[in-house]
XYZ file of C-alpha atoms in Angstrom:
598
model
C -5.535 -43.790 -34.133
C -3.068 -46.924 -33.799
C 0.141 -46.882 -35.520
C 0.547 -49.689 -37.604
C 4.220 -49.968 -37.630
C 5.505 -53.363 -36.163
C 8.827 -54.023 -33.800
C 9.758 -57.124 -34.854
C 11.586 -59.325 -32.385
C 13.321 -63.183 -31.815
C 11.650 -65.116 -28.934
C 15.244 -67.017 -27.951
C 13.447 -69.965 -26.566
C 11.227 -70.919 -29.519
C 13.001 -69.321 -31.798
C 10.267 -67.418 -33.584
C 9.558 -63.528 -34.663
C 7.333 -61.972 -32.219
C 5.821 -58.525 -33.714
C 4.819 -55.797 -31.416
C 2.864 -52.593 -32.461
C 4.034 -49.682 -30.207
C 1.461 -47.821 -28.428
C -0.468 -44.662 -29.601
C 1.215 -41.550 -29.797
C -1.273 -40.122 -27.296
C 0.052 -42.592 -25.016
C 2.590 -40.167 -22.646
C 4.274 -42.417 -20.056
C 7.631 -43.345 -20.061
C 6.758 -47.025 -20.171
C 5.651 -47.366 -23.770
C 9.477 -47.189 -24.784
C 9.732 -50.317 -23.511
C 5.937 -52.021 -23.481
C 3.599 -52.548 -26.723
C 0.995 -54.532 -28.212
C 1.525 -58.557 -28.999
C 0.421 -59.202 -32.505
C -1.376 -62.126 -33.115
C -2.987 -64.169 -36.175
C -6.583 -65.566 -36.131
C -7.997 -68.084 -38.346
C -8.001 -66.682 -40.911
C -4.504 -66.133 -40.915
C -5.042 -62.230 -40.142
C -3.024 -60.226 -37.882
C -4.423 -59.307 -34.809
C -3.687 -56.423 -31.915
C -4.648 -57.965 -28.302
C -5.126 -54.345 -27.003
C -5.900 -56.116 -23.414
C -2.521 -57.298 -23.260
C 0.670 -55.345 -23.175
C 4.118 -56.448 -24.078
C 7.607 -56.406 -22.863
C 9.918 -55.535 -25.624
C 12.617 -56.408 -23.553
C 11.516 -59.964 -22.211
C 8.429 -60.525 -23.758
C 6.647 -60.764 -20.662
C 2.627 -60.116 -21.230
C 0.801 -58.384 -18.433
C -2.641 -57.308 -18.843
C -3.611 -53.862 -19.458
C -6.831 -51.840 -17.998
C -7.003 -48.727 -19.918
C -5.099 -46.113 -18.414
C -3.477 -47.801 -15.672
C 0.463 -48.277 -16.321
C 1.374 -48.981 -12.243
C 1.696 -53.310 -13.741
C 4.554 -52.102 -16.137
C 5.851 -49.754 -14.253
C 6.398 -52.153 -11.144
C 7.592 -54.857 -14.281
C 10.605 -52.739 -15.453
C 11.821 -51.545 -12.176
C 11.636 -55.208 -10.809
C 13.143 -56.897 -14.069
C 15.107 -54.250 -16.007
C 16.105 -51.511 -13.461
C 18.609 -51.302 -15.789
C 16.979 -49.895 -18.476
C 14.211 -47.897 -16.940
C 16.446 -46.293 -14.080
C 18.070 -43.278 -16.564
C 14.560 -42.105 -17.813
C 12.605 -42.470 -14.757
C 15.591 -40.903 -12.734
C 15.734 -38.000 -15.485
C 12.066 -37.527 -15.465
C 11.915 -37.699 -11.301
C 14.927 -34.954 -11.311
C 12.903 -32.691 -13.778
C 9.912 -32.231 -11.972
C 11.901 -31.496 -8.645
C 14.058 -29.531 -10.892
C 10.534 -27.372 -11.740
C 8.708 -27.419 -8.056
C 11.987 -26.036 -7.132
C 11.732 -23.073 -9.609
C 8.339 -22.572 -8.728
C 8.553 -22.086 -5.434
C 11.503 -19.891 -5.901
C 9.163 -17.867 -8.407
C 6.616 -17.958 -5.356
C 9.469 -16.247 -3.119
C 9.815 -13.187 -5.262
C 6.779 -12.701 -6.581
C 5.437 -12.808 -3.364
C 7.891 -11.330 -1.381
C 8.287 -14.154 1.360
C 11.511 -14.594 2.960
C 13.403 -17.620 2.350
C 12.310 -19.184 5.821
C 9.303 -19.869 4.104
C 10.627 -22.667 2.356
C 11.195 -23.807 6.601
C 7.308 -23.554 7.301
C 5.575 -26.593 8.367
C 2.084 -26.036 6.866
C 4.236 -24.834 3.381
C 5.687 -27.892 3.546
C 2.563 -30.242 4.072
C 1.168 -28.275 1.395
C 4.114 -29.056 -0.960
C 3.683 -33.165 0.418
C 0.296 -33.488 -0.214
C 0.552 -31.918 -3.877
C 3.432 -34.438 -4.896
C 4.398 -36.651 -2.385
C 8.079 -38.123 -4.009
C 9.091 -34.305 -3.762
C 12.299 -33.406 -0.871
C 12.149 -29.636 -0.360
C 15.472 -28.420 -0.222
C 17.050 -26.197 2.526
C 16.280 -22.628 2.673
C 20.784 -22.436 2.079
C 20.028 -24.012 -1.334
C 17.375 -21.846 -2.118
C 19.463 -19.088 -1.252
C 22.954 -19.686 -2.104
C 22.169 -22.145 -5.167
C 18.132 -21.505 -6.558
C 18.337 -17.591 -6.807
C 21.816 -17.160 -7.728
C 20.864 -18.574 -11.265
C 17.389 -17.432 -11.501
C 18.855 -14.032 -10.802
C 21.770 -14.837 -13.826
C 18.897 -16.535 -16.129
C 16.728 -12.946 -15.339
C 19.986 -10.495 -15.928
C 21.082 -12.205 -19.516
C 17.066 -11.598 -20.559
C 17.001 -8.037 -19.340
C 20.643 -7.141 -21.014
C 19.319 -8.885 -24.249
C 16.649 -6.516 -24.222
C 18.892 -3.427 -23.171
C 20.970 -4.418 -26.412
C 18.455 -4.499 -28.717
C 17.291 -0.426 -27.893
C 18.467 2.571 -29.441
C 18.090 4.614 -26.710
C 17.748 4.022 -23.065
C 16.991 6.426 -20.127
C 17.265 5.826 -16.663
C 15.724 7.024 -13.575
C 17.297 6.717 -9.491
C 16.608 7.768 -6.309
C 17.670 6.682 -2.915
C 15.664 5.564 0.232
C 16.581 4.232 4.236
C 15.682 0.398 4.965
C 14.507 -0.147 8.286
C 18.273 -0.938 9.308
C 19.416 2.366 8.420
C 20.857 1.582 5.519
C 20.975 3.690 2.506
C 20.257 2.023 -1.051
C 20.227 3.741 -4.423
C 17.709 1.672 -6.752
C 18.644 2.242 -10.991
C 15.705 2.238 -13.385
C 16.470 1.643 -16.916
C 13.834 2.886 -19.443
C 13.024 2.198 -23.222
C 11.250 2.443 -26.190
C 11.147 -1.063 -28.118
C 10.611 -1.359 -31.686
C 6.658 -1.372 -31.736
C 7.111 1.788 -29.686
C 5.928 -0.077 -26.631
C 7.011 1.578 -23.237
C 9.456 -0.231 -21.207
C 11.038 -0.689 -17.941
C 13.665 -2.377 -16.189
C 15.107 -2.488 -12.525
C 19.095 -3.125 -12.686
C 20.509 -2.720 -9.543
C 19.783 -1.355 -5.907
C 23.169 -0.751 -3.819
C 24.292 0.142 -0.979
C 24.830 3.751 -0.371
C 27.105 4.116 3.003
C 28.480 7.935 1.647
C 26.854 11.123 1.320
C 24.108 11.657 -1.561
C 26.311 13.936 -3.413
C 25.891 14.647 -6.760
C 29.745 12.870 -7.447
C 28.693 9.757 -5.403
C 25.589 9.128 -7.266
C 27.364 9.661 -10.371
C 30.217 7.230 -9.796
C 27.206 4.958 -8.940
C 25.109 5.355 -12.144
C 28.618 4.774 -14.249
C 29.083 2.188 -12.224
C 25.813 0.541 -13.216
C 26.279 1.554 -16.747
C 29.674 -0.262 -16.803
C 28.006 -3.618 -15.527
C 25.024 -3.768 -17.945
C 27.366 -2.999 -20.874
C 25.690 -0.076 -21.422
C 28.297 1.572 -22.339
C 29.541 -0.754 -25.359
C 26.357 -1.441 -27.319
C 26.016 2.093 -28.946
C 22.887 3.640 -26.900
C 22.943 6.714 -25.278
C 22.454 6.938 -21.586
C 19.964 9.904 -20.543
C 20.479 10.620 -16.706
C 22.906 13.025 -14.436
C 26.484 13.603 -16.240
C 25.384 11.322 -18.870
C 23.703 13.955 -20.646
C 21.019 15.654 -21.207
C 20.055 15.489 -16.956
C 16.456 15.954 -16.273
C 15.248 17.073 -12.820
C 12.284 15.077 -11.488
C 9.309 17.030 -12.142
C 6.920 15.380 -9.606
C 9.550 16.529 -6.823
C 9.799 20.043 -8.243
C 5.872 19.699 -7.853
C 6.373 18.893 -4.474
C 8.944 21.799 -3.608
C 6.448 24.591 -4.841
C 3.132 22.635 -3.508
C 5.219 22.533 0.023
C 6.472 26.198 -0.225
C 2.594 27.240 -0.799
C 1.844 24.673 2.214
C 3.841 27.296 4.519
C 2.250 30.244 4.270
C 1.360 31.344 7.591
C -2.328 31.275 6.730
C -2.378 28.153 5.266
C -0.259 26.489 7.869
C -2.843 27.768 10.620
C -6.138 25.857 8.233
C -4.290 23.145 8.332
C -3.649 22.722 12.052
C -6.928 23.334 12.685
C -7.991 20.501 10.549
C -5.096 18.213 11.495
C -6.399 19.027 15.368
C -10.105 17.890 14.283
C -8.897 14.302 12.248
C -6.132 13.406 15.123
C -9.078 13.933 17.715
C -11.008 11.211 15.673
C -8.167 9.300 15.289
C -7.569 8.733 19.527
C -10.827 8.336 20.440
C -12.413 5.454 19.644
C -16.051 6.612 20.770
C -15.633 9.926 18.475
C -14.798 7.323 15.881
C -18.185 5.430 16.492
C -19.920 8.825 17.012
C -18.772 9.739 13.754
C -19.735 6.899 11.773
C -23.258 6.986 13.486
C -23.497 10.533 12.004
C -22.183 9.732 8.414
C -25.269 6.672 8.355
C -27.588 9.170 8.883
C -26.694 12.189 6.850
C -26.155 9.660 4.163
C -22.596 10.525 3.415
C -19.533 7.850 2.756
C -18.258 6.039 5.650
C -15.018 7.521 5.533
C -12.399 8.056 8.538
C -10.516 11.313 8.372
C -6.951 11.098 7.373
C -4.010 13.239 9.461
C -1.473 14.096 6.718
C 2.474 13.381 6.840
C 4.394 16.941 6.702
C 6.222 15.203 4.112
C 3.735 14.717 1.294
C 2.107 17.373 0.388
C -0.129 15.670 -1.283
C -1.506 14.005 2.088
C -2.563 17.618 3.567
C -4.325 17.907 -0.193
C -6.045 14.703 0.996
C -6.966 15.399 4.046
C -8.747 18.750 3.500
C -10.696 16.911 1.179
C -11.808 14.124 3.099
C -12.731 17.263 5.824
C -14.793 19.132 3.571
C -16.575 15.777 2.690
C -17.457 14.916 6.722
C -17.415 18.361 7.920
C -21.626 18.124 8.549
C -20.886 14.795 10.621
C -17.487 16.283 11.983
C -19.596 19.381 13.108
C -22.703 16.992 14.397
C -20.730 14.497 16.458
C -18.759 17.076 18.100
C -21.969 18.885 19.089
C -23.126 15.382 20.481
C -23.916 14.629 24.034
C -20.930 12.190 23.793
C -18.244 14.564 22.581
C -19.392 17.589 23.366
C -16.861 17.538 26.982
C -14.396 16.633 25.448
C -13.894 18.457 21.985
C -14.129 21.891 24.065
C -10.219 22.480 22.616
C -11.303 21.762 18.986
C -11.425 24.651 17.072
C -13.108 24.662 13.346
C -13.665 27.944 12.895
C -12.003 29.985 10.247
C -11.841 27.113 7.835
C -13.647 28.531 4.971
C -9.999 29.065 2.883
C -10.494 25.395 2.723
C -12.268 24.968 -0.796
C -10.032 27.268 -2.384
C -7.052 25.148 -1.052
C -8.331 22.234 -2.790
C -9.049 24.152 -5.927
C -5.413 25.545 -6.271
C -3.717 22.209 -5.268
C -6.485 19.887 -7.107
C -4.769 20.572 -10.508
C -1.259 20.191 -9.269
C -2.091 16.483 -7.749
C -3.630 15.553 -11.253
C -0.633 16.650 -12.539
C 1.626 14.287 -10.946
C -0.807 11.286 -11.532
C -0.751 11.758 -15.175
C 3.396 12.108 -14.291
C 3.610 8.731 -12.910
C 2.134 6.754 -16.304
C 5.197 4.211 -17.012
C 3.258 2.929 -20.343
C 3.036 6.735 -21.809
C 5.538 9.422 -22.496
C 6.012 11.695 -19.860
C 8.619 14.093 -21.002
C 6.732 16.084 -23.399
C 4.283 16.998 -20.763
C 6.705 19.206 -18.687
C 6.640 22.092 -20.688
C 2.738 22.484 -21.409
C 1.827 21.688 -17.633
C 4.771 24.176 -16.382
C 2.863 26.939 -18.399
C -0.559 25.712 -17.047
C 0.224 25.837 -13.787
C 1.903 28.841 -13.705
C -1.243 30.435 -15.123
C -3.923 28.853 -12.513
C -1.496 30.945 -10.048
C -2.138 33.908 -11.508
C -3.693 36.469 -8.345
C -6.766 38.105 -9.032
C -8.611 40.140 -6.294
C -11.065 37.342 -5.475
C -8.432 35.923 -3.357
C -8.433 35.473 0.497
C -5.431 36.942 2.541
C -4.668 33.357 2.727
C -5.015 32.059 -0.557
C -2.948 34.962 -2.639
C 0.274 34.732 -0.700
C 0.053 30.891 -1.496
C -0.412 31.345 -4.690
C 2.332 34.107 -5.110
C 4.676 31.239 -3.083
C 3.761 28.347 -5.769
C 4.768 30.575 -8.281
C 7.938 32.446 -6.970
C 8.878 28.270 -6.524
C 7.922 27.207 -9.545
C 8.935 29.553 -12.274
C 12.708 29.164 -11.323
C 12.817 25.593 -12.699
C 13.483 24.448 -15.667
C 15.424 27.365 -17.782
C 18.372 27.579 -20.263
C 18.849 24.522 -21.621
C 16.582 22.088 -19.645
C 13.766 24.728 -21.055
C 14.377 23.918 -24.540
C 14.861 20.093 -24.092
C 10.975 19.971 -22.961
C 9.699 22.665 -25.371
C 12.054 19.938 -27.912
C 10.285 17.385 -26.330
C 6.757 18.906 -26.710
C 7.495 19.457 -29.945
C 7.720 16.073 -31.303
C 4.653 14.666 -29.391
C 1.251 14.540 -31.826
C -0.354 15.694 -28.931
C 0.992 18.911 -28.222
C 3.413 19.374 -31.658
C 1.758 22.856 -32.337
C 2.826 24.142 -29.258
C -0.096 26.277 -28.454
C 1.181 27.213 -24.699
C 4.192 29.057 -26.580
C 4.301 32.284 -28.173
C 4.389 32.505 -32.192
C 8.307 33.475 -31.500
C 9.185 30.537 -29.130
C 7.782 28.018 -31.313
C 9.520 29.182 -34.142
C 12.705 29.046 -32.398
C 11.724 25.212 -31.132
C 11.001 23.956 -34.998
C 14.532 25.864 -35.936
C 16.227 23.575 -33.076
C 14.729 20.587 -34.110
C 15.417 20.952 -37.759
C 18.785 21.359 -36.713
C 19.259 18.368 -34.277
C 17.900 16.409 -37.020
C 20.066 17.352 -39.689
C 22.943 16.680 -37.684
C 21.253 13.012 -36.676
C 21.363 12.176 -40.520
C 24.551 14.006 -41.229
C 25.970 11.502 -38.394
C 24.062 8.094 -40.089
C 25.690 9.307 -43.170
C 29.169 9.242 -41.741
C 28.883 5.871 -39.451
C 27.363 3.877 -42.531
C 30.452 5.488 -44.829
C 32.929 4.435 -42.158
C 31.448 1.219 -41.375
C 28.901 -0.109 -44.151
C 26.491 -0.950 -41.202
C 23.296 0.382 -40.230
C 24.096 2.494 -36.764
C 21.666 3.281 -34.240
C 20.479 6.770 -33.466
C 22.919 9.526 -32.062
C 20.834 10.988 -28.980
C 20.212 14.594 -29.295
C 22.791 15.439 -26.403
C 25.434 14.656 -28.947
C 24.497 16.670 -31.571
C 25.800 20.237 -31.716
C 28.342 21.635 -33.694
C 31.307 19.725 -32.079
C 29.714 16.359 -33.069
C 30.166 16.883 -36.973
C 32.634 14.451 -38.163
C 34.612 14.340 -41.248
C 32.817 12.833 -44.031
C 34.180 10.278 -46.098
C 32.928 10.709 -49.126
C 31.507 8.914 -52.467
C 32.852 10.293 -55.949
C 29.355 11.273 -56.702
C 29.240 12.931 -53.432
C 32.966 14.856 -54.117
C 31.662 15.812 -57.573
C 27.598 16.988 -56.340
C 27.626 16.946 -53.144
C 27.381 20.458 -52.705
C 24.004 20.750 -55.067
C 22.193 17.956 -53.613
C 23.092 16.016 -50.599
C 22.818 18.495 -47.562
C 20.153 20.649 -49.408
C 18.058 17.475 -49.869
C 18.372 16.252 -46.352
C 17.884 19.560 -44.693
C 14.307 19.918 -47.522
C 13.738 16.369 -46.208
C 13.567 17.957 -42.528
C 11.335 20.772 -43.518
C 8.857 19.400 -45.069
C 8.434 16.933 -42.763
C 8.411 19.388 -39.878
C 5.682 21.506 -42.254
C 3.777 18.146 -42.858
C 3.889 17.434 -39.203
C 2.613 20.927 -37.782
C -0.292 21.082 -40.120
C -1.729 17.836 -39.392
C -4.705 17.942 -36.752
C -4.174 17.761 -33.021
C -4.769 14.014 -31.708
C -6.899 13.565 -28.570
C -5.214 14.100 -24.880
C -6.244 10.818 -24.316
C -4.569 9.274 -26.962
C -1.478 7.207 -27.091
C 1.539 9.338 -29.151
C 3.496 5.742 -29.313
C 1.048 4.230 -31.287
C 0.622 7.603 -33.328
C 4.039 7.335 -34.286
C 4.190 3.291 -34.680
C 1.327 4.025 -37.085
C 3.220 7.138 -39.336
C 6.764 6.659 -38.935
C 6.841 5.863 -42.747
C 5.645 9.481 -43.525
C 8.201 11.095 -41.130
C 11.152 9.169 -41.552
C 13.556 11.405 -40.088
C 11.513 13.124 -37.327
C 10.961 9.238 -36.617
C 14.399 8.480 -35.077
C 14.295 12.295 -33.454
C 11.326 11.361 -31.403
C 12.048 8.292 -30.226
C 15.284 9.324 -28.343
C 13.298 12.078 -26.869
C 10.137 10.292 -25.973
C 11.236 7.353 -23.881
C 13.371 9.665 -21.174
C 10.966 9.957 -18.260
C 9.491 13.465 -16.734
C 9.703 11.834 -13.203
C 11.792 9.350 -10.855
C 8.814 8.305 -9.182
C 9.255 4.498 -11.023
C 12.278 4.239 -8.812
C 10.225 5.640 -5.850
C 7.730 2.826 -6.525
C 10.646 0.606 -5.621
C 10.580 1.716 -2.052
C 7.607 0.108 -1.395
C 8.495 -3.012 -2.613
C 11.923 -2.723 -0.477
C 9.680 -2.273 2.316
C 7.615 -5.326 1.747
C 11.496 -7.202 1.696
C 13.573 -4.958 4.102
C 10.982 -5.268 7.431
C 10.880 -5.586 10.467
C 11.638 -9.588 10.646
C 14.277 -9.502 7.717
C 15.913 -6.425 8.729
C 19.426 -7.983 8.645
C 18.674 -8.790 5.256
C 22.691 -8.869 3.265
C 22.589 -5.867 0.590
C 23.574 -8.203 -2.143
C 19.987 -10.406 -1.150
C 17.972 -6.903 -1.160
C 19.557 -6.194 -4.599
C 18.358 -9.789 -5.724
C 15.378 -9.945 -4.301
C 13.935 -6.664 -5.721
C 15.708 -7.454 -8.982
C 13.281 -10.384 -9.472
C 10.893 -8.822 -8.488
C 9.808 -6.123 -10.720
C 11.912 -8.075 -13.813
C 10.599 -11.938 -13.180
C 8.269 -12.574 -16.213
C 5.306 -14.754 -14.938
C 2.852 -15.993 -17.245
């Protein structure tokens, strides 16, 4: 479609009115501000649009026009009226370079290339041949100039965000670059208003003291300070900022190891670390191998030598063992091998399977521990009871297999009591999945519904007060705050002086119960179910439980989404950026995980 409107202009040297009809809307270039159509009268005395002729609005020069092709006008207005067509084309020119720039600063982080990239010759005759008019700028710029404000532009989104949460919990853990430098990365997690999981890196800084529990405090109120944490009326869940909740995946790790020493155990997995390392040197007991796997028909897998770290990686390799052991045991009996694997000992290994059946649960364990997009904390309580039962001894167990389990155990049991103990059973408690607390005696759980009615009492008691004080709606205390030193004075209605006493804090603390009796009696939902979206979907029925569970729910069980930063810092701290300046690696793996690409 044409539009029909008409410019209507003086031609100075005949002194007539020259109408022009501007171009179509779909017509994008910059040149149809200044060029349109001449309109012309036939013999009939009807007006006419030469659409094979273009105009100059400012001249009146006519230049032909092939459909599509503007390069005539273009090459007209810089020519003739630089003057007029330098600001646009000069704005439009500095745009684009404005948005390669960003780009390719968006390629940096995302991809983790250093910022000598920007340096390489085939990066930039890739970057020339795509558009040609475009000057890369220095890798300084980039630097000192692009990421500073990309970094600024990503920290106002991500403190937006923090603002706009009731409750925020965050995770931390430390790690070594390859310059020996110590770095302590801060996680922040929450819960948004659709009950949607999520997470945020906000810092990673230098560490140069001791990990002491002081140190890593001043740190994380350090970080809370900077993000404003601290004035926008969340609560902060993590060490001294109360409640403090122990990474479960590492207390996982201390009993798995503990089991892991056991003389027994320690002697089956020598023996098995012996066999995969003598795989591992030899490359023709590596080809041996594989010829063995082809024809038993089993997977072409090499055997793995675990790190005495993980515990998790002797778990592994044991398994990938037991999977090879017929082509283990037939290349080592080859003519090939047979010399030299005179030191390999695999007898003795048949404590293996039940290895992998008592650690096989615990590795599960931490997998479903490490979801970011589900809630983790409620899980601590009913898989510290599970496994605590699948290392109960019966008299089926090897000489080798019951002092492990008896080691797990002794480990194990010792964490999580007083206080952290009722925070998970809490915890449980308010997840659909779990809310009936089976793993608990009758006497436990009844003690766990008494705590909660209480903690949410005291939540509405405290709404009550802030919206009396302040006629605002407040966000949620956290359930750290509310004990018996948290009550504060009420300021109260006349209604409430005069019947206070027969209804308000009768009906609230009803309210609760019912609720709570509502809640229990409902069905179980499936394991495999998501609790956020159980309680997106009923929050209207449990109104006060509501608020209750959300402060609980978004604290993580584990710090392994900090851990998960390590590898990243890797991928940015190696070998050929190991001088990399602290305030870069904090940058650098800031955009990373909080960049939004589309």
């Amino acid at each position: 479609m044409w539009n029909k409107s008409f410019d209507s202009c003086k031609d100075e040297n005949n002194k007539t009115e020259l109408e022009i009809v501007p171009a179509p809307a779909a017509f994008k270039s910059d040149v149809w501000k200044h060029f349109g159509f001449a309109v012309s009268k036939n013999a009939k005395g009807e007006k006419v649009v030469d659409r094979q002729w273009t105009m100059c609005k400012h001249c009146h020069s006519k230049l032909r026009y092939n459909t599509g092709n503007t390069s005539n006008m273009q090459s007209h207005l810089t020519t003739h009226h630089p003057e007029k067509f330098a600001d646009s084309l000069t704005k439009k020119i500095l745009a684009r370079a404005q948005e390669i720039t960003r780009y390719i600063a968006e390629y940096i982080a995302c991809d983790l290339r250093p910022f000598s990239a920007v340096d390489g010759k085939g990066f930039k005759r890739l970057v020339a041949k795509l558009e040609p008019k475009y000057q890369m700028p220095s890798r300084a710029h980039f630097s000192q100039t692009v990421f500073p404000a990309l970094y600024r532009e990503t920290k106002e989104r991500v403190m937006l965000n923090l603002k706009q949460s009731e409750c925020i919990a965050i995770t931390t853990d430390g790690w070594t670059s390859r310059a020996t430098h110590s770095y302590i990365t801060i996680k922040a997690h929450v819960l948004t208003s659709e009950w949607e999981m999520q997470y945020y890196v906000l810092q990673t800084r230098q560490l140069s003291e001791s990990h002491t529990g002081v140190n890593i405090a001043q740190v994380l109120k350090s970080a809370v300070k900077e993000w404003g944490l601290d004035k926008i009326g969340t609560r902060i869940v993590e060490a001294e900022l109360s409640p403090h909740i122990r990474c479960f995946a590492h207390t996982l790790n201390l009993a798995s190891q503990a089991g892991l020493k056991v003389n027994a155990v320690s002697r089956l997995l020598g023996r098995v670390r012996r066999v995969a390392s003598f795989f591992h040197r030899s490359s023709t007991a590596t080809a041996v191998l594989t010829t063995k796997q082809k024809l038993l028909n089993l997977p072409v897998h090499k055997l793995i030598i675990d790190v005495v770290t993980r515990w998790n990686s002797s778990l592994d390799m044991v398994e990938h063992y037991l999977e090879q052991q017929q082509a283990v045991a037939a290349a080592l009996l080859s003519d090939e091998l047979r010399h030299k694997s005179r030191e390999i000992d695999t007898s003795d290994i048949a404590n293996a399977e039940d290895l992998v059946k008592i650690l096989l649960p615990i590795k599960k364990a931490t997998t479903v521990l490490c979801d970011e997009l589900q809630p983790t904390i409620s899980l601590i309580s009913p898989l510290k009871q599970m496994i605590q039962d699948s290392m109960a001894t019966d008299n089926h167990d090897s000489n080798a297999i019951a002092p492990m389990k008896v080691a797990i155990l002794k480990d194990h049991t010792d964490r999580y009591q007083g206080e952290d103990e009722k925070f998970m059973q809490e915890s449980s408690a308010l997840d659909p999945r779990f809310r009936t607390l089976e793993h608990l005696g009758s006497g436990e759980r009844e003690d766990v519904f008494e705590r909660i009615k209480f903690k949410a009492s005291q939540m509405q008691q405290q709404v009550k007060n802030v919206n009396a004080d302040q006629d605002v709606l407040p966000r949620s205390p956290h359930p750290a705050d509310l004990d018996d030193s948290s009550m504060l004075p009420l300021k109260k209605h006349a209604l409430e002086d005069l019947l206070g006493s027969s209804f308000s804090s009768n009906q609230v603390t009803g309210g609760i119960q019912v609720e709570i009796d509502s809640n229990c009696k409902e069905a179980l939902v499936s394991l495999s179910a998501c609790p956020l979206k159980w309680w997106r979907d009923n929050a209207g029925r449990y109104p006060i439980l509501y608020s209750l569970a959300k402060t609980y729910l978004c604290i993580p069980a584990t710090s392994v989404p900090s851990e998960r930063v390590f590898s990243t810092a890797g991928d940015i701290v190696n070998a050929q950026r190991s001088l990399l300046l602290p305030c870069n690696v904090d940058l650098l793996i800031f955009l990373k995980k909080n960049l939004n690409i589309s």
